[in-house]
Each structure stands twice: as C-alpha cells, then as structure tokens.
Amino acid sequence: MNRDHVLKIAVESYWADGPTGVSINEISRRAGVSKPGIYREFGNEDGLKQAALIAYQATILAPLVDVLTDDVPFGQALQALTDFVLLDHKAHGLPDGCLQVTMCRSKDDLGMLARKSADKFREQTLCGLEQWIERAKSKGQFASNIPSRTAALYIDAQIASAMELQKQGAAQDELEHVFKLALSVFS
C-alpha cells in the first residue's frame, strides 16, 4: 500500500465531502486499497483523519505559515494573506473551503487524535497571527491599542468565514469583497 497515495485520497475526500461525509470504506474504494490495509497503516479511522489533516496542514496551509513568518511590511503580508484566502480553488483543481476549518467546526464528531490535531494547529495559527501582529506593532505598522490576541482571533474568524462562504458556493468576486471589507479595519 502506498501511504502517500492513500493520504492524498483521504485529504481530497475529507476536504470535498467533509470528515464525516465519507466513510473509510469509500476512501478504501477510491484509493484502491483494502480497508484492513488502511487500518494496519493508520490504526483506525481517527488515525487516518489525523494523518490526512497533518498532510493537509503541511502542504496546503504551508503558504499561510510563510505569510505569518516572513519579515515583510504588514500591508504586504496582509495582501499575501488575502491572496492566500482568496485563491480560486476551482481554477487550481482544489475543493472549495478549508479542511482545517471544516474539521474544527465538526470536531465534536471527530475522534480524539483528529480533534487534538485540529485544535493544536488552530492554536499554532492563532499564536502565529499574534506574533505577526506583535512584529507589526513593534515597527509601528499596527495599532497598538488593539490587543494582539483579539486581532488574531478576528483574523482567524474572517479566514474561517471566507472559507465557509467559498464552500457554500459564493461567487469569487463576492468572496473578495466580503473578505477585503472584513480586513479593511486594519487599513
């Protein structure tokens, strides 16, 4: 069994259909591998979901981490964040929405491993946002009267909302207007 192939299929399946919208039997069928083979490799369905989420975070969400850690002016980083969020998924052959957001929103239906991974990455993202904002404050590029955690939570919520709108089928131009309006508070 090719682990990377199974993970690719699992990521695509959970991303497109939701983590509770596709069974391990269906992933087994889509990947062309046996269900016992998946269990041997990942332990159980929770282990597969956790591995798929980790793979998603390491590949699809890597540019977000880059935006938050690059030492560029805040306005330039905010534009890079906007470009990342507003990526036209259809044009790139990707499912709409965000697997991380979907898993966080449905975490009560996830096993302990997947839930912990979703929570851990969300907290890492919030910390990354806070550090990004703190760097911008130290350079006088961000309002010092806005608590960094509050701003981080706000930006995280706007990203999640944009991904949800995209998943619901909002037109790309509508999504762009809504997201840019939400972030205009920082201009």
CSV table of C-alpha atoms in Angstrom, one decimal:
chain,number,residue,atom,x,y,z
A,1,MET,CA,0.0,0.0,0.0
A,2,ASN,CA,1.3,3.5,-0.9
A,3,ARG,CA,0.8,5.6,2.2
A,4,ASP,CA,1.1,8.9,0.3
A,5,HIS,CA,-1.5,7.9,-2.3
A,6,VAL,CA,-4.0,6.9,0.5
A,7,LEU,CA,-3.3,10.2,2.3
A,8,LYS,CA,-3.8,12.2,-0.9
A,9,ILE,CA,-7.2,10.4,-1.5
A,10,ALA,CA,-8.1,10.9,2.2
A,11,VAL,CA,-7.3,14.6,2.1
A,12,GLU,CA,-9.2,15.2,-1.1
A,13,SER,CA,-12.2,13.2,0.2
A,14,TYR,CA,-12.4,14.7,3.6
A,15,TRP,CA,-11.9,18.2,2.1
A,16,ALA,CA,-14.5,17.8,-0.6
A,17,ASP,CA,-17.1,15.7,1.4
A,18,GLY,CA,-16.3,16.7,5.0
A,19,PRO,CA,-14.6,14.5,7.6
A,20,THR,CA,-17.9,12.8,8.5
A,21,GLY,CA,-19.3,12.8,4.9
A,22,VAL,CA,-17.1,10.0,3.6
A,23,SER,CA,-16.6,6.6,5.1
A,24,ILE,CA,-13.3,4.7,5.4
A,25,ASN,CA,-14.9,2.1,3.1
A,26,GLU,CA,-15.3,4.8,0.5
A,27,ILE,CA,-11.7,6.0,0.9
A,28,SER,CA,-10.6,2.5,0.6
A,29,ARG,CA,-12.5,2.1,-2.6
A,30,ARG,CA,-11.3,5.5,-4.0
A,31,ALA,CA,-7.7,4.7,-3.1
A,32,GLY,CA,-7.9,1.1,-4.5
A,33,VAL,CA,-6.6,-0.4,-1.3
A,34,SER,CA,-8.1,-2.8,1.3
A,35,LYS,CA,-9.8,-1.5,4.4
A,36,PRO,CA,-7.6,-3.8,6.6
A,37,GLY,CA,-4.6,-2.2,4.9
A,38,ILE,CA,-5.7,1.2,5.9
A,39,TYR,CA,-6.2,0.1,9.4
A,40,ARG,CA,-2.8,-1.5,9.5
A,41,GLU,CA,-1.2,1.7,8.3
A,42,PHE,CA,-3.2,4.3,10.3
A,43,GLY,CA,-4.6,2.3,13.2
A,44,ASN,CA,-8.2,3.3,12.8
A,45,GLU,CA,-10.4,5.9,11.1
A,46,ASP,CA,-9.4,8.5,13.6
A,47,GLY,CA,-5.7,7.9,12.8
A,48,LEU,CA,-6.4,8.3,9.1
A,49,LYS,CA,-8.3,11.6,9.7
A,50,GLN,CA,-5.4,12.8,11.8
A,51,ALA,CA,-2.8,11.8,9.2
A,52,ALA,CA,-4.9,13.5,6.5
A,53,LEU,CA,-5.2,16.7,8.5
A,54,ILE,CA,-1.5,16.8,9.2
A,55,ALA,CA,-0.7,16.2,5.5
A,56,TYR,CA,-3.2,19.0,4.6
A,57,GLN,CA,-1.6,21.4,7.1
A,58,ALA,CA,1.9,20.6,5.8
A,59,THR,CA,1.1,21.1,2.2
A,60,ILE,CA,-2.0,23.2,1.6
A,61,LEU,CA,-1.6,25.5,4.6
A,62,ALA,CA,2.2,25.9,4.4
A,63,PRO,CA,1.8,29.3,2.5
A,64,LEU,CA,-0.2,30.7,5.4
A,65,VAL,CA,2.6,29.8,7.8
A,66,ASP,CA,5.0,31.5,5.4
A,67,VAL,CA,2.9,34.7,5.3
A,68,LEU,CA,2.9,34.9,9.1
A,69,THR,CA,6.6,34.3,9.5
A,70,ASP,CA,8.0,36.4,6.6
A,71,ASP,CA,9.6,39.6,7.8
A,72,VAL,CA,7.8,41.9,5.4
A,73,PRO,CA,5.8,45.1,6.0
A,74,PHE,CA,2.4,44.4,7.5
A,75,GLY,CA,0.5,45.8,4.5
A,76,GLN,CA,2.4,43.4,2.1
A,77,ALA,CA,1.8,40.5,4.4
A,78,LEU,CA,-1.9,41.4,4.7
A,79,GLN,CA,-2.1,41.3,0.9
A,80,ALA,CA,-0.3,37.9,0.8
A,81,LEU,CA,-2.8,36.6,3.4
A,82,THR,CA,-5.7,38.0,1.3
A,83,ASP,CA,-4.3,36.3,-1.9
A,84,PHE,CA,-3.9,33.0,0.0
A,85,VAL,CA,-7.5,33.2,1.3
A,86,LEU,CA,-9.0,34.3,-2.0
A,87,LEU,CA,-7.2,31.7,-4.1
A,88,ASP,CA,-9.7,30.4,-6.7
A,89,HIS,CA,-9.8,26.8,-5.7
A,90,LYS,CA,-11.7,25.7,-8.8
A,91,ALA,CA,-9.1,27.2,-11.1
A,92,HIS,CA,-6.5,25.2,-9.3
A,93,GLY,CA,-8.5,21.9,-9.2
A,94,LEU,CA,-8.9,22.1,-5.4
A,95,PRO,CA,-12.1,21.5,-3.4
A,96,ASP,CA,-13.7,24.7,-2.0
A,97,GLY,CA,-13.4,25.6,1.6
A,98,CYS,CA,-10.7,24.5,4.1
A,99,LEU,CA,-10.3,21.1,5.6
A,100,GLN,CA,-8.8,22.6,8.8
A,101,VAL,CA,-11.8,24.9,9.2
A,102,THR,CA,-14.2,22.0,8.5
A,103,MET,CA,-12.5,19.7,11.0
A,104,CYS,CA,-12.5,22.4,13.7
A,105,ARG,CA,-16.2,23.1,13.1
A,106,SER,CA,-17.1,19.4,13.2
A,107,LYS,CA,-14.6,18.4,15.9
A,108,ASP,CA,-17.3,17.0,18.2
A,109,ASP,CA,-17.8,14.3,15.6
A,110,LEU,CA,-14.1,13.5,15.3
A,111,GLY,CA,-12.0,11.1,17.3
A,112,MET,CA,-9.5,12.2,19.9
A,113,LEU,CA,-6.5,12.2,17.6
A,114,ALA,CA,-8.0,14.2,14.8
A,115,ARG,CA,-9.6,16.6,17.3
A,116,LYS,CA,-6.3,17.2,19.0
A,117,SER,CA,-4.5,17.8,15.7
A,118,ALA,CA,-7.2,20.3,14.6
A,119,ASP,CA,-7.1,22.2,17.9
A,120,LYS,CA,-3.3,22.2,18.0
A,121,PHE,CA,-2.9,23.6,14.6
A,122,ARG,CA,-5.6,26.2,15.2
A,123,GLU,CA,-3.7,27.3,18.4
A,124,GLN,CA,-0.5,27.4,16.4
A,125,THR,CA,-2.2,29.6,13.8
A,126,LEU,CA,-3.5,31.9,16.5
A,127,CYS,CA,-0.1,32.2,18.0
A,128,GLY,CA,1.4,32.8,14.6
A,129,LEU,CA,-1.1,35.6,13.9
A,130,GLU,CA,-0.4,37.1,17.3
A,131,GLN,CA,3.4,37.1,16.7
A,132,TRP,CA,2.9,38.6,13.2
A,133,ILE,CA,0.8,41.4,14.8
A,134,GLU,CA,3.3,41.9,17.6
A,135,ARG,CA,6.1,42.3,14.9
A,136,ALA,CA,3.9,44.8,13.1
A,137,LYS,CA,3.2,46.7,16.3
A,138,SER,CA,7.0,46.9,17.1
A,139,LYS,CA,7.5,48.5,13.7
A,140,GLY,CA,4.6,51.0,14.1
A,141,GLN,CA,2.6,49.2,11.4
A,142,PHE,CA,-0.3,48.1,13.5
A,143,ALA,CA,-2.5,49.9,16.0
A,144,SER,CA,-1.0,49.4,19.5
A,145,ASN,CA,-4.4,49.9,21.2
A,146,ILE,CA,-5.8,46.6,19.7
A,147,PRO,CA,-4.9,43.6,21.8
A,148,SER,CA,-2.9,41.2,19.6
A,149,ARG,CA,-4.9,38.1,20.7
A,150,THR,CA,-8.2,40.0,19.8
A,151,ALA,CA,-6.8,40.9,16.4
A,152,ALA,CA,-5.6,37.3,15.9
A,153,LEU,CA,-9.0,35.8,16.8
A,154,TYR,CA,-10.7,38.4,14.5
A,155,ILE,CA,-8.4,37.5,11.5
A,156,ASP,CA,-8.8,33.8,12.2
A,157,ALA,CA,-12.6,34.2,12.2
A,158,GLN,CA,-12.5,36.1,8.9
A,159,ILE,CA,-10.4,33.4,7.3
A,160,ALA,CA,-12.8,30.7,8.5
A,161,SER,CA,-15.8,32.7,7.4
A,162,ALA,CA,-14.3,33.2,3.9
A,163,MET,CA,-13.6,29.5,3.6
A,164,GLU,CA,-17.2,28.7,4.7
A,165,LEU,CA,-18.6,31.2,2.1
A,166,GLN,CA,-16.4,29.6,-0.6
A,167,LYS,CA,-17.6,26.1,0.5
A,168,GLN,CA,-21.2,27.4,0.2
A,169,GLY,CA,-20.6,28.5,-3.4
A,170,ALA,CA,-20.2,32.2,-3.0
A,171,ALA,CA,-19.0,33.8,-6.2
A,172,GLN,CA,-15.3,34.7,-6.2
A,173,ASP,CA,-15.9,38.4,-6.6
A,174,GLU,CA,-18.4,38.4,-3.7
A,175,LEU,CA,-15.9,36.5,-1.5
A,176,GLU,CA,-13.2,39.0,-2.4
A,177,HIS,CA,-15.5,42.0,-1.5
A,178,VAL,CA,-16.5,40.4,1.9
A,179,PHE,CA,-13.0,39.4,2.9
A,180,LYS,CA,-11.5,42.7,1.9
A,181,LEU,CA,-14.2,44.6,3.8
A,182,ALA,CA,-13.6,42.5,6.9
A,183,LEU,CA,-9.9,43.3,6.8
A,184,SER,CA,-10.3,46.9,6.0
A,185,VAL,CA,-10.4,47.6,9.7
A,186,PHE,CA,-6.6,47.3,9.6
A,187,SER,CA,-6.0,49.8,6.7
